Structure formats: C-alpha cells, structure tokens
Coordinates of C-alpha atoms in Angstrom, one line a residue:
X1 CA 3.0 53.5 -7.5
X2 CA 5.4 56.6 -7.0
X3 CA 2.4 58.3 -5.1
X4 CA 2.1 55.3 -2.7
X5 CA 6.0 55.1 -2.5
X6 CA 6.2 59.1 -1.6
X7 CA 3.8 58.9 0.7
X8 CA 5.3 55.5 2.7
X9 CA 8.6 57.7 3.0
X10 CA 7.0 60.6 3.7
X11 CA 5.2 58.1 6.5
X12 CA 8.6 57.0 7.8
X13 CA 10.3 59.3 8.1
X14 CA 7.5 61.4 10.1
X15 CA 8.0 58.5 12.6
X16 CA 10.2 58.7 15.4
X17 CA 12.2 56.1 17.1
X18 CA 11.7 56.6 21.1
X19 CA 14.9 57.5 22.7
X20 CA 15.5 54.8 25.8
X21 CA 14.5 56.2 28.6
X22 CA 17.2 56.4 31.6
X23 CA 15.2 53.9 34.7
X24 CA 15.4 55.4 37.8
X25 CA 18.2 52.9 40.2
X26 CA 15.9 52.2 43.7
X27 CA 18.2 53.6 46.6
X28 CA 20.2 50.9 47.9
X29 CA 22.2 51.3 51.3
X30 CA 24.2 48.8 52.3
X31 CA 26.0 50.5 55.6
X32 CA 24.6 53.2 57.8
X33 CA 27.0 54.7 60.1
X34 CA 26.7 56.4 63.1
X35 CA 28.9 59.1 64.1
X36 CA 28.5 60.4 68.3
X37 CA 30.4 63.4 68.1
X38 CA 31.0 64.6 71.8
X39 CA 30.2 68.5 71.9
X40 CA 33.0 68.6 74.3
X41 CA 35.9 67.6 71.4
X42 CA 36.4 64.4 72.5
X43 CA 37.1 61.4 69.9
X44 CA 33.9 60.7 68.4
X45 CA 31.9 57.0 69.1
X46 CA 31.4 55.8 65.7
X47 CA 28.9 52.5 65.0
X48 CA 27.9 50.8 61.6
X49 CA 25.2 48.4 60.4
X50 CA 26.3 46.5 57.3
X51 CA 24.0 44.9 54.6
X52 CA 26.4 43.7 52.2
X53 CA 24.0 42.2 49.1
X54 CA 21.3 45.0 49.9
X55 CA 18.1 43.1 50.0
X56 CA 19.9 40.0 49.3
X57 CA 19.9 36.8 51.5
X58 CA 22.4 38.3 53.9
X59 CA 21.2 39.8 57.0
X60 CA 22.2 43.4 58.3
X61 CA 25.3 43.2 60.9
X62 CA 25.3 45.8 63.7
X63 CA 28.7 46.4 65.4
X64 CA 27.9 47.4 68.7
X65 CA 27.0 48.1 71.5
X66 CA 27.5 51.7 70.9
X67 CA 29.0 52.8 73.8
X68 CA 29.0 56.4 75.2
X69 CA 29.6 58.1 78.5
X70 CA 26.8 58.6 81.0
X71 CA 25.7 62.7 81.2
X72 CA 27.7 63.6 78.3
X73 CA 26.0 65.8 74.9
X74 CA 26.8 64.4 71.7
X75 CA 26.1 65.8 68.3
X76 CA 24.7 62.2 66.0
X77 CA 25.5 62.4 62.5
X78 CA 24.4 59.7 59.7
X79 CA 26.1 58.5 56.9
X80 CA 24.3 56.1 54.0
X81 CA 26.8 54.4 51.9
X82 CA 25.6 52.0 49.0
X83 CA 28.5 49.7 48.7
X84 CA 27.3 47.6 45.5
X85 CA 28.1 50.9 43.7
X86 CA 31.9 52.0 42.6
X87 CA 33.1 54.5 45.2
X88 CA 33.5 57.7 41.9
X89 CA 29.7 56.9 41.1
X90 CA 27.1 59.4 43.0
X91 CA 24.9 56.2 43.9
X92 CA 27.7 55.5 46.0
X93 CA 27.1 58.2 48.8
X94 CA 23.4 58.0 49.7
X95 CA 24.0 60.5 52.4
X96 CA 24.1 63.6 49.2
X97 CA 21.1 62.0 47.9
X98 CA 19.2 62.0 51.2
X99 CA 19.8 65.8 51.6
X100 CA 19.0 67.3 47.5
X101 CA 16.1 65.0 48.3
X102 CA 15.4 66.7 51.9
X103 CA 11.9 67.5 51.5
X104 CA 11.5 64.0 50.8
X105 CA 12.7 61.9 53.3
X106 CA 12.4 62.0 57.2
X107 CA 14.2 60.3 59.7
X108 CA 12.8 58.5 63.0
X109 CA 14.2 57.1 66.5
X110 CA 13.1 55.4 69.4
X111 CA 14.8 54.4 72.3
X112 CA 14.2 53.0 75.9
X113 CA 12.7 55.3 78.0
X114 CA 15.3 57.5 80.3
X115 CA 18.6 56.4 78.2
X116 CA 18.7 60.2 77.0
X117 CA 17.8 62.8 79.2
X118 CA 17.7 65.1 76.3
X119 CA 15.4 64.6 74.0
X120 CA 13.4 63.3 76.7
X121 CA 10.8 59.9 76.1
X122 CA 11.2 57.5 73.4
X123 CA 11.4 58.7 70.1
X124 CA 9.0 60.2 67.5
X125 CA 8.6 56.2 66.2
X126 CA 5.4 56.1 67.5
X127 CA 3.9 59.2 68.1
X128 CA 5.0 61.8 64.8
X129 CA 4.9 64.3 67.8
X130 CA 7.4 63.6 70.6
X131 CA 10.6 65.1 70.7
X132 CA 13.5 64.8 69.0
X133 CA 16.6 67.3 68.7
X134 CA 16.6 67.7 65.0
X135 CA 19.8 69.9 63.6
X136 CA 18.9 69.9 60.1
X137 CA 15.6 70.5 58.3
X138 CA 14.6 70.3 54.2
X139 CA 13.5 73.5 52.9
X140 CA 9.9 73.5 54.1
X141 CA 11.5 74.1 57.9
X142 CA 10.6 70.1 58.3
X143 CA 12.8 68.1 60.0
X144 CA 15.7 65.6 58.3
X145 CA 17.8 63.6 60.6
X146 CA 21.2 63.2 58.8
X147 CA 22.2 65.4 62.3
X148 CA 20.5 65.5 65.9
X149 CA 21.6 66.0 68.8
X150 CA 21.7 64.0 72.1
X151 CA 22.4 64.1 75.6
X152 CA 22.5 60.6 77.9
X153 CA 21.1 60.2 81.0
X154 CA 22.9 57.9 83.6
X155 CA 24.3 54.3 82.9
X156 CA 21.9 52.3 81.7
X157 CA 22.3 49.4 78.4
X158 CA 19.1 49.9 75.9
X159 CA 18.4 50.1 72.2
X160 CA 18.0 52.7 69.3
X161 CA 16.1 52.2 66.6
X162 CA 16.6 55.1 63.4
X163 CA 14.3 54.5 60.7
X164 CA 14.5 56.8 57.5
X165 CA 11.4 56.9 55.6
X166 CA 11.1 58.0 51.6
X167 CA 8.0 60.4 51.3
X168 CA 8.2 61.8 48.1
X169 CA 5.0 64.5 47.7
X170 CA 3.6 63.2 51.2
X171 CA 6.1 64.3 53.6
X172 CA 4.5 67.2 56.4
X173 CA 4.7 68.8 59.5
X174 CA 3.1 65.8 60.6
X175 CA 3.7 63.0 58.6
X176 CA 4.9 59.9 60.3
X177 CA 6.5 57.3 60.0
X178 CA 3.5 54.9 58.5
X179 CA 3.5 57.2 55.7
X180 CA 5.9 56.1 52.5
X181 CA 8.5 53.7 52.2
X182 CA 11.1 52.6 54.2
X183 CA 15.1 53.0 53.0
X184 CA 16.2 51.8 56.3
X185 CA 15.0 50.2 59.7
X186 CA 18.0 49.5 61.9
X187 CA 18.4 48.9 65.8
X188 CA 21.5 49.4 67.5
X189 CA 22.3 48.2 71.2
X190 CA 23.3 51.1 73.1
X191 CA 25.4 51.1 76.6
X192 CA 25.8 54.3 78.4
X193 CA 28.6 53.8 81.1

C-alpha cells in the first residue's frame, strides 16, 4: 500500500497543469481614416469610414465625397482605429499593428480611370502590377500603403476603393490582392474640383 501511495504522488506531482494559453484577438477596425496631405502645406482633406460594431449588423458609413483640388499633389496617409477597444489598450490603434506586421499586410486601390494623373490607370486592384506611388515598404523592400502619394488630374467626381489585405508568410513581390484575407474593403466617393 505505501509503494502504490509513493508512486501515485510521485505520479502527480510529475504532472503538470497547462498554463492557459493567451488567444490571439482577430484585428478589428472599426474607422479607417484618410488623411490628403497637400505637399504644398495647405490644410489637409481628411475622410473616414466608420463601422461601429465591427462585423456587427451595422453597415460601414463613409463621410464623403472626398473632395480635393484638381492638379494638386497630395501625400495619403491611413489610419486604422479599432473603436470597440479602450483608447490606452494597443488593440486600439491598428495603424502600429499594421506597420510591426509590415511584411505581412499590403494595401491595394483602384480608382476611375484619369481621376489621378499620377499614379496613372486604375489601381493595382486588379492587376498586382500597375502602379501605385507607394511611400513606405515592410522590410523585404515590398510595398505597405499606410502612406502613398497622389497627384489629381482635372475635375472629375469618381471612386476609390483601398483594400488592405492580411498575408501572413504569403505576402511577395507579386502577391495580390486574391491572396490572404481581407482586414478592410472600403470605397470612398471622390470629387476633384
């Protein structure tokens, strides 16, 4: 009996309770905002789309139309907020997320054709390889997005569509935008004047 009893303890105590195991929190954004910053110092032309239950039943709200000056350069830079979280939390600014996680995430446009005369076309949406005047890159030398730079052409109303895709391990030189998944998909009406 004292041999069976020794060797339960010693049985026991060998075992180890599992520690819980932090889950990783899904990225949530709940606003995207856009900030035109003319290169020229004027007061930037700033936009936001608002999802205010994340994936809940409440459709994203885009303020708009974003409306910037006809032949003028702007530098666009993007800020991801999740709102669900408190403000002193780091989920709270997805933006600092996005870039430690640069070599993982991509962003995308397209736009009518001719509403910027630099880049030229309509986005990189469809084809991975049109152009797009990337500022920022992860550090592979592959682009980002948080900042890009664009020039408008003449007056014209259209639409810009940013979509930032999560491509952990798959992002590359030419990975596009069917690979990985999707964080955000947003169009905003755009009128040049």
């Amino acid at each position: 009996l004292a041999i069976t009893l020794l060797i339960t303890m010693a049985t026991v105590s060998g075992c180890e309770v599992d520690e819980p195991q932090k889950e990783e929190v899904p990225e949530l954004i709940t606003t995207v905002v856009l900030t035109f910053a003319p290169i020229s110092g004027e007061d930037p032309v700033i936009a936001t789309a608002t999802d205010p239950d994340g994936e809940g039943v409440r459709d994203i709200t885009v303020d708009g139309p974003v409306k910037l000056t006809a032949s003028k350069s702007y530098i666009l830079t993007i800020s991801l907020i999740n709102g669900l979280a408190d403000p002193t939390q780091p989920e709270y600014d997805v933006t600092e997320e996005v870039k430690e996680e640069a070599d993982e995430h991509m962003f995308f446009f397209s736009w009518n054709t001719d509403l910027f005369g630099s880049p030229a076309g309509d986005g990189n949406i469809e084809n991975r390889s049109d152009p797009v005047n990337y500022e920022d890159e992860d550090a592979n030398g592959i682009p980002l997005g948080l900042e890009t730079s664009w020039t408008t052409a003449e007056a014209k109303a259209g639409e810009l569509r940013i979509i930032l895709k999560h491509q952990p391990d798959l992002k590359s030189s030419t990975s596009g935008v069917g690979v990985g998944e999707t964080d955000v998909d947003i169009r905003f009406p755009i009128q040049i004047e």
